[in-house]
XYZ file of C-alpha atoms in Angstrom:
776
model
C -15.289 9.194 -22.375
C -12.824 11.702 -21.161
C -10.605 10.439 -17.905
C -10.224 12.326 -14.891
C -6.630 13.534 -15.915
C -7.613 14.449 -19.412
C -5.464 17.235 -20.704
C -2.583 16.567 -18.183
C 0.831 15.875 -19.717
C 3.488 13.888 -17.904
C 6.814 13.152 -18.667
C 8.076 9.829 -17.276
C 11.857 9.568 -16.760
C 11.593 6.701 -14.313
C 12.890 3.097 -14.129
C 12.560 0.125 -11.684
C 9.219 -0.535 -10.324
C 7.737 2.347 -8.179
C 8.005 5.140 -10.791
C 6.558 3.087 -13.794
C 3.647 1.718 -11.768
C 2.819 4.990 -10.145
C 2.745 6.782 -13.332
C 0.738 3.733 -14.901
C -2.299 4.837 -12.382
C -2.256 8.223 -13.783
C -1.654 7.275 -17.418
C -4.982 4.935 -17.416
C -7.010 7.797 -15.683
C -6.603 10.205 -19.183
C -3.165 11.659 -18.675
C -0.952 11.931 -21.595
C 2.064 10.323 -20.612
C 5.453 10.248 -22.594
C 8.243 8.026 -21.498
C 11.611 9.634 -21.859
C 14.228 7.059 -22.467
C 17.945 7.307 -22.871
C 19.683 5.687 -26.004
C 19.070 1.865 -25.665
C 16.217 2.279 -23.372
C 15.705 2.566 -19.586
C 18.021 0.352 -17.222
C 15.037 -1.967 -16.519
C 13.368 -2.059 -19.904
C 14.334 -5.747 -20.243
C 12.495 -6.851 -17.309
C 9.431 -8.581 -18.663
C 7.178 -7.205 -16.110
C 7.558 -3.937 -17.497
C 5.265 -4.809 -20.281
C 2.517 -4.047 -17.905
C 4.106 -1.265 -15.755
C 5.234 0.917 -18.887
C 2.033 0.436 -21.076
C -0.466 3.179 -21.816
C 2.080 5.844 -22.746
C 4.205 6.863 -25.659
C 7.925 6.599 -25.988
C 10.694 9.276 -27.188
C 14.502 8.505 -27.188
C 16.314 11.440 -25.952
C 19.815 11.664 -24.734
C 20.188 14.209 -21.719
C 23.841 14.066 -21.921
C 23.958 16.063 -24.992
C 23.319 19.626 -25.874
C 20.783 18.563 -28.557
C 18.895 16.091 -26.350
C 18.972 18.668 -23.366
C 17.208 21.096 -25.741
C 14.562 18.589 -26.919
C 13.753 17.589 -23.488
C 13.582 21.537 -22.473
C 10.896 22.073 -25.357
C 8.760 19.150 -23.799
C 9.235 20.525 -20.275
C 7.801 23.692 -21.585
C 4.734 22.025 -22.646
C 4.159 19.693 -19.679
C 2.410 19.632 -16.469
C 4.473 17.035 -14.666
C 8.077 15.540 -14.699
C 8.470 12.168 -12.744
C 12.035 11.034 -12.311
C 14.011 8.331 -10.221
C 17.440 9.154 -10.438
C 19.615 9.435 -7.342
C 20.366 13.054 -6.337
C 23.831 13.347 -7.851
C 22.767 11.698 -11.144
C 19.430 13.929 -11.175
C 21.634 17.125 -10.968
C 24.126 16.022 -13.539
C 21.148 15.352 -16.182
C 19.770 18.842 -15.518
C 16.652 17.655 -13.654
C 16.976 19.908 -10.831
C 13.760 21.819 -10.041
C 15.124 25.376 -10.327
C 16.352 24.810 -13.745
C 12.846 23.144 -14.832
C 10.825 25.765 -13.229
C 12.931 28.536 -15.030
C 11.564 26.985 -18.227
C 7.928 26.293 -16.924
C 6.985 27.936 -13.675
C 3.893 25.678 -13.496
C 5.829 22.375 -13.727
C 5.651 19.890 -11.074
C 8.663 17.866 -10.603
C 8.193 14.519 -8.836
C 11.481 12.822 -7.583
C 11.651 9.380 -6.386
C 14.681 8.185 -4.850
C 15.857 5.210 -2.578
C 16.008 7.584 0.513
C 14.914 11.018 1.078
C 16.906 13.961 -0.221
C 19.398 15.001 2.686
C 19.455 11.712 4.344
C 22.776 10.095 4.858
C 21.741 7.255 2.723
C 20.414 9.513 -0.185
C 23.057 8.499 -2.850
C 23.129 4.760 -1.833
C 22.009 2.153 -4.364
C 18.312 2.251 -4.798
C 17.608 -1.417 -5.272
C 14.552 -2.442 -3.726
C 15.963 -5.357 -1.673
C 18.680 -3.262 -0.508
C 15.914 -0.835 0.941
C 14.153 -3.940 2.430
C 17.156 -4.617 4.261
C 18.385 -1.098 5.370
C 14.894 -0.156 6.340
C 14.383 -3.308 8.537
C 11.671 -4.889 6.806
C 13.617 -8.223 6.166
C 13.915 -8.622 10.036
C 10.233 -7.734 10.506
C 8.929 -10.821 8.386
C 9.317 -14.047 10.054
C 9.778 -17.075 7.991
C 10.910 -20.822 8.076
C 14.144 -19.894 9.640
C 15.458 -17.465 12.137
C 16.953 -14.297 10.760
C 15.985 -11.736 7.871
C 13.809 -12.986 5.199
C 13.842 -11.766 1.693
C 10.329 -10.604 0.901
C 9.363 -11.753 -2.521
C 6.954 -8.770 -2.945
C 9.148 -5.632 -3.406
C 7.572 -3.838 -0.464
C 9.480 -0.388 -0.758
C 8.688 -0.137 -4.250
C 5.063 -1.294 -3.739
C 4.546 1.364 -1.311
C 6.449 4.190 -3.130
C 4.440 3.747 -6.399
C 1.333 4.895 -4.498
C 3.257 7.737 -2.906
C 4.210 8.961 -6.467
C 0.657 8.946 -7.769
C -0.561 10.686 -4.422
C 2.155 13.403 -4.362
C 1.479 14.147 -8.131
C -2.369 14.373 -7.714
C -1.991 16.552 -4.569
C 0.588 18.924 -6.159
C -1.921 19.222 -9.243
C -4.535 20.027 -6.735
C -2.388 22.518 -4.976
C -1.517 24.022 -8.469
C -5.205 24.704 -9.378
C -5.372 27.010 -6.240
C -1.899 28.683 -6.526
C -1.106 28.667 -10.230
C 2.504 27.459 -9.728
C 4.443 24.217 -9.669
C 6.546 22.764 -6.952
C 9.132 20.004 -6.347
C 7.575 16.914 -4.838
C 9.831 14.190 -3.353
C 9.420 10.670 -2.065
C 11.464 7.459 -1.691
C 11.442 3.740 -1.627
C 12.405 4.216 2.181
C 9.266 6.173 2.795
C 7.413 3.311 0.765
C 8.527 0.811 3.217
C 7.556 2.940 6.263
C 3.970 3.043 4.840
C 3.522 -0.705 5.484
C 4.683 -0.558 8.961
C 1.499 1.552 9.993
C 0.208 -1.419 12.115
C 3.559 -2.798 13.581
C 5.748 0.173 14.287
C 4.682 2.363 17.237
C 6.405 3.759 20.417
C 3.646 4.274 22.694
C 4.448 5.538 26.548
C 1.624 3.548 28.469
C 1.318 0.411 26.036
C 1.457 -3.047 27.553
C 2.617 -6.257 26.197
C -0.758 -7.379 24.929
C -0.894 -4.109 23.000
C 2.440 -5.037 21.050
C 1.852 -8.703 20.919
C -1.287 -8.685 18.796
C 0.709 -7.861 15.654
C 3.902 -9.100 17.177
C 6.568 -10.904 15.180
C 6.926 -14.683 16.392
C 8.283 -17.902 15.500
C 6.636 -19.923 13.997
C 5.036 -16.901 12.270
C 1.665 -15.905 13.924
C -1.103 -13.310 13.373
C -3.102 -14.904 10.425
C -0.717 -17.622 9.717
C -2.714 -20.223 11.882
C -5.626 -19.780 9.616
C -3.739 -21.415 6.594
C -4.716 -24.962 6.104
C -3.598 -27.737 3.756
C -6.396 -29.526 1.909
C -5.879 -32.754 -0.196
C -3.427 -33.038 -3.118
C -1.079 -30.457 -1.243
C -3.532 -27.627 -1.927
C -3.778 -24.573 0.588
C -6.513 -22.244 1.520
C -6.723 -19.075 3.945
C -9.729 -18.940 5.986
C -11.000 -15.463 7.393
C -12.371 -15.054 10.901
C -14.853 -12.300 9.401
C -17.052 -12.345 6.392
C -19.584 -9.722 7.224
C -22.309 -12.322 6.951
C -23.857 -14.612 9.523
C -22.598 -18.083 9.269
C -25.202 -20.854 8.628
C -23.146 -23.656 9.752
C -19.807 -23.634 11.800
C -16.526 -24.440 9.991
C -16.087 -27.498 12.265
C -19.615 -28.826 11.462
C -18.690 -28.365 7.767
C -15.454 -30.291 8.384
C -17.144 -33.023 10.266
C -15.303 -32.317 13.360
C -17.199 -33.955 16.427
C -17.177 -32.584 19.807
C -15.369 -29.291 18.795
C -15.456 -26.546 21.287
C -17.210 -23.353 20.442
C -14.735 -20.417 19.590
C -14.886 -18.847 23.209
C -14.279 -22.119 24.900
C -11.371 -22.795 22.441
C -9.721 -19.523 23.320
C -9.887 -20.017 26.971
C -8.357 -23.629 26.718
C -4.838 -24.311 27.627
C -2.259 -24.192 24.807
C -1.620 -27.713 24.671
C -5.531 -28.403 24.511
C -5.957 -25.898 21.658
C -3.037 -27.558 19.743
C -4.839 -30.942 20.202
C -7.949 -29.498 18.489
C -6.101 -27.770 15.863
C -4.257 -31.174 14.876
C -7.670 -32.782 14.707
C -8.902 -29.896 12.638
C -6.065 -30.035 10.200
C -6.542 -33.679 9.765
C -10.126 -32.875 8.616
C -8.932 -30.257 6.221
C -6.567 -32.637 4.259
C -9.571 -34.997 3.778
C -11.212 -32.441 1.584
C -10.872 -31.407 -1.895
C -10.019 -27.697 -1.764
C -12.409 -26.472 -4.533
C -15.337 -28.385 -2.920
C -14.640 -27.068 0.491
C -14.266 -23.481 -0.686
C -17.689 -23.918 -2.121
C -19.286 -25.392 0.717
C -17.742 -22.622 3.152
C -18.853 -19.782 1.055
C -22.410 -21.153 0.671
C -22.388 -21.197 4.370
C -21.265 -17.490 4.566
C -17.517 -18.180 5.587
C -14.984 -15.861 3.853
C -12.214 -18.116 2.513
C -9.853 -17.989 -0.306
C -7.669 -20.726 -2.098
C -3.947 -19.795 -1.886
C -3.053 -19.472 -5.581
C -0.165 -18.895 -7.957
C 0.039 -15.258 -9.065
C -0.672 -16.246 -12.591
C -3.904 -17.932 -11.563
C -5.420 -14.809 -10.463
C -6.525 -13.867 -13.744
C -9.031 -16.842 -13.632
C -10.359 -15.748 -10.186
C -14.104 -14.884 -10.803
C -13.851 -11.665 -8.954
C -10.807 -10.573 -10.816
C -12.786 -11.040 -13.826
C -15.967 -9.337 -12.498
C -14.049 -6.259 -11.482
C -12.614 -5.804 -14.798
C -9.011 -6.629 -13.841
C -8.324 -9.432 -16.553
C -7.730 -7.598 -19.588
C -6.091 -8.495 -23.038
C -3.412 -6.235 -24.448
C -1.948 -6.934 -27.743
C 1.845 -6.554 -27.219
C 3.732 -5.711 -30.312
C 6.530 -7.737 -29.394
C 4.904 -11.123 -27.758
C 1.434 -10.691 -29.348
C -1.975 -10.899 -27.234
C -1.398 -11.003 -23.572
C -3.515 -11.209 -20.291
C -2.561 -8.492 -17.936
C -3.984 -6.705 -14.945
C -6.703 -4.191 -15.634
C -7.385 -0.709 -14.081
C -7.767 -1.167 -10.213
C -9.588 2.220 -9.416
C -13.175 2.300 -10.296
C -14.351 5.842 -11.038
C -17.978 5.530 -12.174
C -18.222 8.813 -13.967
C -14.941 8.894 -15.501
C -13.632 5.243 -15.861
C -10.188 4.671 -16.490
C -9.083 2.270 -19.269
C -5.853 0.737 -20.620
C -4.635 3.011 -23.506
C -2.231 0.548 -25.252
C 0.632 -1.877 -24.877
C 4.164 -0.735 -23.970
C 5.580 1.181 -26.691
C 8.867 0.263 -28.588
C 11.574 2.636 -27.739
C 11.571 5.925 -29.341
C 8.329 4.937 -31.373
C 6.824 8.391 -30.913
C 9.874 10.706 -30.757
C 9.001 12.754 -33.965
C 5.162 12.688 -33.168
C 5.697 13.989 -29.600
C 8.408 16.569 -30.425
C 6.057 18.076 -33.092
C 2.914 17.792 -31.117
C 3.697 18.982 -27.679
C 3.773 22.864 -27.689
C 4.010 25.304 -24.771
C 0.743 26.078 -23.325
C -0.732 29.049 -21.277
C -0.237 28.516 -17.682
C -3.208 27.031 -15.585
C -5.371 29.573 -14.214
C -5.324 29.684 -10.320
C -8.646 29.710 -8.357
C -9.421 32.838 -6.385
C -8.157 31.474 -3.320
C -4.630 31.755 -4.297
C -3.083 31.102 -1.078
C -0.420 28.194 -0.876
C -1.342 26.706 2.515
C -1.413 22.850 2.816
C -1.320 20.395 -0.235
C -5.121 19.575 0.475
C -5.993 22.621 2.484
C -9.661 23.349 2.592
C -10.667 19.759 1.751
C -13.010 18.128 4.314
C -13.691 14.500 4.454
C -16.195 12.401 6.518
C -14.845 9.093 7.373
C -17.470 6.573 8.186
C -14.999 3.763 8.019
C -13.808 1.171 10.677
C -11.086 -1.272 10.879
C -8.037 -0.314 8.583
C -8.864 -0.551 4.886
C -11.580 2.290 5.250
C -9.774 4.718 7.709
C -6.415 4.522 6.503
C -6.974 6.339 3.287
C -8.654 9.335 5.113
C -5.661 9.308 7.517
C -3.219 9.727 4.593
C -5.377 12.441 3.097
C -5.246 14.173 6.518
C -1.427 13.931 6.384
C -1.574 16.069 3.248
C -3.569 18.910 4.964
C -7.336 17.686 4.729
C -9.548 18.130 7.627
C -10.923 14.796 8.560
C -14.076 13.961 10.771
C -14.322 10.422 12.051
C -17.850 9.321 12.399
C -17.820 6.082 14.506
C -20.628 4.431 16.518
C -21.378 5.512 20.181
C -19.740 2.124 21.114
C -16.583 3.071 19.273
C -14.846 1.738 16.087
C -15.032 -1.925 16.398
C -11.126 -2.083 16.048
C -10.102 0.098 18.783
C -9.517 -2.718 20.892
C -6.869 -4.070 18.583
C -4.628 -1.189 19.729
C -1.730 -0.912 17.153
C -3.970 -1.567 13.986
C -6.292 1.055 15.213
C -3.806 3.532 16.001
C -1.977 3.085 12.714
C -4.976 4.393 10.578
C -6.632 7.192 12.764
C -4.125 9.959 13.502
C -5.041 13.636 12.932
C -8.807 13.053 12.727
C -11.729 14.550 14.949
C -14.055 12.077 16.118
C -17.815 12.398 16.776
C -19.707 9.344 18.107
C -22.910 8.932 16.413
C -25.867 6.790 16.318
C -26.531 6.691 12.737
C -29.441 4.307 13.156
C -31.344 6.917 15.070
C -33.315 9.318 12.950
C -31.681 12.133 14.557
C -28.225 10.506 14.123
C -28.851 10.153 10.551
C -29.918 13.792 10.139
C -26.735 14.829 11.700
C -24.659 12.520 9.577
C -26.266 13.980 6.339
C -25.614 17.347 7.643
C -21.918 16.624 8.021
C -21.914 15.198 4.395
C -23.547 18.540 3.089
C -20.509 20.331 4.268
C -17.872 17.928 3.151
C -16.065 17.434 -0.208
C -15.565 13.798 0.324
C -17.610 10.824 2.008
C -15.468 7.588 2.551
C -16.166 4.361 4.158
C -15.562 0.595 3.871
C -18.962 -0.824 4.578
C -20.254 -4.081 2.927
C -22.294 -3.888 -0.192
C -25.854 -2.657 0.753
C -24.989 -1.336 4.515
C -24.675 2.073 3.559
C -28.051 2.097 1.902
C -29.616 0.594 4.907
C -28.205 3.129 6.964
C -29.297 6.008 4.848
C -25.783 7.224 4.010
C -25.253 5.783 0.452
C -24.266 7.879 -2.499
C -27.896 8.757 -3.526
C -28.416 10.241 0.057
C -25.126 11.923 0.232
C -25.664 13.515 -3.246
C -29.054 14.607 -2.341
C -27.497 16.962 0.314
C -24.494 17.896 -1.823
C -24.620 17.410 -5.640
C -21.019 17.579 -6.277
C -20.108 15.223 -3.327
C -17.083 12.629 -4.083
C -18.242 9.237 -2.461
C -15.907 6.275 -1.948
C -16.479 2.777 -0.808
C -13.556 0.482 -0.268
C -14.911 -3.088 -0.550
C -13.458 -6.489 0.384
C -14.099 -8.145 -3.129
C -15.658 -5.181 -5.029
C -19.021 -3.929 -6.083
C -20.136 -6.623 -8.565
C -20.960 -10.466 -7.932
C -20.056 -13.203 -7.449
C -18.498 -12.309 -4.053
C -19.220 -8.375 -3.527
C -21.697 -9.300 -0.859
C -18.672 -10.839 1.305
C -16.621 -8.959 3.694
C -13.258 -10.139 4.447
C -9.665 -9.443 5.936
C -6.327 -8.763 4.374
C -4.951 -12.462 4.341
C -7.678 -13.397 1.970
C -6.315 -11.134 -0.672
C -2.694 -12.105 -0.057
C -4.005 -15.570 -0.778
C -6.004 -14.496 -4.008
C -3.052 -12.161 -5.229
C -0.605 -15.061 -5.118
C 1.444 -13.379 -2.452
C 1.298 -15.834 0.135
C 2.343 -18.550 -2.441
C 5.315 -16.852 -3.468
C 6.355 -15.525 0.140
C 6.386 -18.943 1.543
C 8.078 -20.399 -1.684
C 5.362 -23.090 -1.783
C 6.595 -24.307 -5.289
C 9.640 -25.850 -3.366
C 7.388 -27.774 -0.923
C 7.085 -24.997 1.868
C 3.718 -23.909 3.333
C 2.347 -20.791 2.115
C 3.569 -17.492 4.286
C 1.509 -14.555 5.490
C 3.013 -11.169 5.315
C 2.435 -9.572 8.751
C 2.569 -6.181 7.479
C -1.165 -6.166 6.441
C -0.334 -4.779 3.019
C -3.778 -5.579 1.142
C -5.728 -3.621 3.762
C -3.311 -0.545 3.123
C -3.338 -1.274 -0.552
C -7.153 -0.856 -0.857
C -7.150 2.197 1.215
C -4.270 3.573 -1.067
C -5.980 2.898 -4.057
C -8.861 4.900 -2.481
C -6.794 7.812 -1.718
C -5.474 7.880 -5.432
C -9.118 7.574 -6.540
C -10.502 10.284 -4.420
C -7.678 12.735 -5.715
C -8.577 11.745 -9.281
C -12.226 12.648 -8.499
C -11.096 15.715 -6.838
C -9.106 16.812 -9.847
C -11.972 15.962 -12.097
C -14.146 18.328 -9.824
C -12.165 21.098 -9.821
C -11.966 21.141 -13.551
C -15.579 20.365 -14.246
C -17.744 20.936 -11.045
C -18.894 17.417 -11.027
C -18.620 14.902 -8.121
C -18.839 11.163 -8.547
C -19.011 7.884 -6.808
C -15.965 5.555 -6.892
C -14.873 2.236 -5.455
C -11.719 0.160 -4.751
C -11.192 -3.337 -3.041
C -9.016 -5.597 -1.021
C -9.098 -8.066 -3.805
C -7.786 -5.400 -6.440
C -5.244 -4.167 -3.814
C -3.764 -7.612 -3.725
C -3.861 -8.159 -7.403
C -1.756 -4.813 -8.189
C 1.174 -6.315 -5.924
C 1.542 -8.977 -8.680
C 0.873 -6.773 -11.557
C 4.288 -7.636 -13.273
C 2.594 -10.985 -14.042
C 1.178 -11.534 -17.509
C 0.268 -14.406 -19.727
C 0.942 -15.122 -23.216
C -1.525 -16.146 -26.041
C -1.434 -19.833 -24.757
C -2.296 -18.837 -21.161
C 1.277 -19.404 -20.024
C 3.041 -16.812 -17.467
C 6.389 -15.614 -18.231
C 9.142 -17.002 -16.148
C 8.916 -14.624 -13.265
C 11.818 -15.003 -10.305
C 10.711 -17.052 -7.410
C 12.232 -17.346 -3.831
C 14.531 -20.350 -2.903
C 13.215 -22.750 -0.173
C 15.271 -20.940 2.451
C 13.655 -17.410 1.594
C 17.119 -15.822 0.840
C 16.474 -14.444 -2.585
C 15.763 -14.527 -6.122
C 19.162 -15.417 -7.589
C 22.728 -15.993 -6.532
C 23.328 -12.264 -7.263
C 20.186 -10.777 -5.559
C 19.735 -12.298 -2.204
C 20.781 -12.625 1.386
C 23.980 -14.354 2.492
C 24.939 -15.314 6.058
C 28.365 -14.004 7.279
C 30.442 -14.917 10.316
C 28.335 -12.765 12.479
C 25.243 -11.718 10.617
C 23.832 -11.162 7.306
C 24.674 -9.204 4.144
C 22.133 -8.456 1.177
C 23.701 -7.991 -2.276
C 22.262 -6.609 -5.635
C 24.854 -7.566 -8.125
C 22.611 -6.842 -11.022
C 25.289 -6.202 -13.678
C 28.154 -8.342 -15.298
C 30.528 -5.735 -13.872
C 29.124 -6.066 -10.318
C 29.284 -9.971 -10.498
C 32.943 -10.021 -11.745
C 33.894 -7.418 -9.108
C 32.108 -9.299 -6.400
C 33.733 -12.804 -7.326
C 37.314 -10.992 -7.325
C 36.506 -9.871 -3.795
C 35.356 -13.350 -2.634
C 38.171 -15.001 -4.294
C 35.973 -17.324 -6.629
C 35.842 -17.661 -10.277
C 32.942 -15.870 -11.890
C 32.460 -18.761 -14.492
C 31.791 -21.452 -11.699
C 30.420 -19.242 -9.195
C 26.951 -20.278 -7.739
C 25.182 -19.948 -4.581
C 27.099 -22.640 -2.510
C 30.416 -21.037 -3.539
C 29.291 -17.662 -2.648
C 27.797 -18.690 0.475
C 31.030 -20.336 1.655
C 33.011 -17.265 0.922
C 30.829 -14.929 2.682
C 30.920 -17.078 5.633
C 34.582 -16.346 6.143
C 34.430 -12.845 7.315
C 32.105 -10.318 9.108
C 29.170 -8.374 7.568
C 30.729 -5.409 8.518
C 33.984 -6.253 6.585
C 32.038 -7.353 3.540
C 29.853 -4.323 3.618
C 32.810 -2.033 3.734
C 34.874 -3.918 1.052
C 31.978 -4.119 -1.519
C 31.029 -0.487 -0.890
C 34.798 0.369 -1.656
C 34.549 -1.665 -4.991
C 31.077 -0.454 -5.987
C 29.069 -3.578 -5.476
C 25.546 -2.625 -4.328
C 24.947 -4.074 -0.836
C 23.322 -3.494 2.675
C 23.561 -4.950 5.966
C 19.861 -5.941 7.044
C 18.807 -3.744 10.026
C 17.364 -5.388 12.994
C 15.069 -2.430 14.186
C 14.037 -3.566 17.785
C 10.382 -3.667 16.718
C 10.954 -0.336 14.779
C 12.401 1.572 17.648
C 15.633 2.394 15.996
C 14.041 3.814 12.869
C 11.499 5.846 14.868
C 14.384 7.283 16.833
C 16.930 7.773 14.048
C 18.405 11.370 13.903
C 17.995 11.743 10.147
C 14.520 10.391 10.221
C 13.551 12.862 13.127
C 15.322 15.795 11.226
C 13.641 15.053 7.798
C 10.148 14.706 9.316
C 9.941 11.027 8.745
C 8.835 10.475 12.388
C 5.661 11.835 13.918
C 5.438 12.572 17.894
C 2.454 13.534 19.837
C 0.450 13.242 23.269
C -2.240 10.856 23.301
C -5.206 11.468 25.693
C -4.745 7.827 27.352
C -1.624 6.354 25.847
C 0.702 9.243 26.432
C 3.496 9.929 24.219
C 3.142 8.270 20.885
C 5.562 7.934 18.112
C 4.876 6.540 14.595
C 6.077 7.306 11.080
C 5.574 10.760 9.860
C 5.485 12.508 6.432
C 5.839 10.100 3.399
C 5.746 12.979 0.652
C 7.780 16.201 0.811
C 6.150 19.185 -1.105
C 8.199 22.350 -1.436
C 5.382 24.837 -1.638
C 2.235 23.189 -0.023
C 3.364 20.896 2.743
C 1.418 18.363 4.358
C 0.313 18.472 7.971
C 0.156 15.762 10.576
C -2.679 17.443 13.078
C -1.998 15.146 16.032
C -2.738 11.810 17.684
C -5.649 9.414 17.049
C -8.793 10.657 18.867
C -10.587 8.926 21.687
C -14.282 8.026 21.117
C -16.422 11.053 20.611
C -13.449 13.363 21.528
C -14.735 16.286 19.478
C -18.419 15.550 19.254
C -19.505 18.803 20.950
C -17.299 20.918 18.882
C -18.538 19.260 15.697
C -22.047 19.734 16.593
C -21.576 23.371 17.650
C -20.162 23.947 14.073
C -23.555 22.699 12.619
C -25.104 25.441 15.012
C -26.525 23.053 17.340
C -26.854 24.611 21.138
C -25.390 23.079 24.082
C -28.821 22.306 25.586
C -29.658 20.360 22.170
C -26.354 18.521 22.349
C -26.916 17.339 25.891
C -30.385 15.977 24.909
C -28.698 14.054 22.304
C -26.110 12.594 24.497
C -28.745 11.645 27.160
C -30.651 10.053 24.376
C -27.678 7.886 23.390
C -27.589 9.469 19.737
C -24.210 10.998 20.461
C -21.357 10.200 23.058
C -19.000 12.366 24.434
C -16.294 11.494 26.976
C -16.337 12.780 30.390
C -13.962 15.504 31.282
C -11.567 13.634 33.422
C -11.975 10.080 31.455
C -12.884 8.167 34.372
C -16.144 6.799 33.055
C -14.532 6.612 29.564
C -11.693 4.418 31.042
C -14.314 2.260 32.487
C -16.307 1.936 29.322
C -13.482 1.552 26.569
C -10.351 0.170 28.175
C -11.528 -2.598 30.532
């Protein structure tokens, strides 16, 4: 069966994490991807995780520093649709990868450039190691841990955001090219990948109070969902969710055998000391239980819960298997391996693993002979450039974050997004920051879909849309009458996306759930806390699995849109929080005996992965180093005055403690040793008010009807020809109900009747009644 990207040719000149993984999402949906490697291979070919990230493509060995190599590459460019590269700007130009040169060869070419920082930023040519971008972007200071100060995040968060941006930028540019007939330069960066996961925590809002900020606020000891992590017998851990989408049959305390436990509302009203006493009793009860038995009992009573496991254990998780995410790949060097499967589920054009990582240069002659220049792709009659997703309309029935965040990002690319929410408002509105982090730029209609008249309106909206998107638990959309069959009946080429918690199939597809469950099932909490050293698991406060589910859906919707432009066929697709967690551990693989490769883990103090790639305390602060080569290490030891042969963490720690962070930063910069001082952003304010970030459009600023001036991250992808569009602030409940209904040709009298009957809600003009209803 042909994939959604059948016929698309991509040249992959990336290294590291984000480029190869972003291209992987495209390769396994039908694109013909050729890895273009320099003599000896890419600089990160030796990393064992690349057996996963660089599979499903062919390899050619070409030296871009020579005339012959450049000529070979230019022949490939003439036959390609997309070039993806991850060099720093100066190196990009030196290798002849500037857009104007490539466009002169092939006007339809799309060049996707991935840097450490955006082009034009003062840091654009700084070393682009993930840990250093973690440090400079402020992420290390945002994550609390088992000590004060910045924390090294085991999950390479900037790269794990940027790989999605690579795929999204490529697909949006392909969609624009179908309209215009010409290519363009698409640019993103690890820094913008880091910004992506600040959506729930970095907001500067004029009329926000302390409660608004503290719900997702940083705290010591770590807060938010951390309090729902419990230790069971045999030092095994689990994470319990406060929501499952199902009605509990017995309370957790009843299952534990905790006598005289207060109900949740009484518990929340108790003084802190009394709550802690109850929690202490509760934790004692958890330690009496065998984890697997307790998990089974909790699930049997409709509680959402996950064992906190090592990343290599995720392949045996029943939902990983059910979702097709446990696959066997026969690697030519190490034999049969167990790897992550394809995490985007297109039902009409399913993706597939297309083969193992190729040997260096294994297909050079084959590809050079096979790839010949093709006629330029035809443009559609519309022709105009406009926005990247101009003329695309999305109906967003989602609530909370994993549903609405994807449509928001598609809206940032220029799509029109209509938010359909209950007349009582989205269930997450009272959460403040998390709600505002996934709703900007949308128009809102508040509609009772359970009423026949409301359902009729919902289906009329679907009939005029390209995409329907939501995150309802399995079966709910069918009960409401807005499932794929119902929407397809009113528009046969509709693209319909459901972002589930666990996924569509059993055994756990009927459950809902929240982000921390999938940090547990993907091995993230185990690694982030360094549980192997005796620490407790640690929850990442960024809530990345929610975002990852939404981002998988964004890529999936764009894949389906590309397929529809080519064939006229719509389709149904789904993604899940579970799969969104698995992809963050996608560099894990098992050998033929079920043993994982020796993937680096954090030390007990959460400083880093090795003496050469970690945080160090100085006289007055912290410094992060990335001495990844022997030359870096020798130079570093010379600067520190220690012997390379005997250098270890203790010796390096003592040396760094002798001078200030700024001294060492300048000294190592002069010597060419990659390093950064971790930035304490003051809850994101220094990033949101940074002059370079403002100038480059990385910050968005708008006026909200209730909250006043609001500032959040801005553009995450730059398009040279068809830019995105951030339309404005998050809407208030039903802010655009009347305008949307008028566009459906309803008259004001009919709209008034719907409002009076409670089928539709619209706010009063001066918002007096609205404030009483939704803000008190």
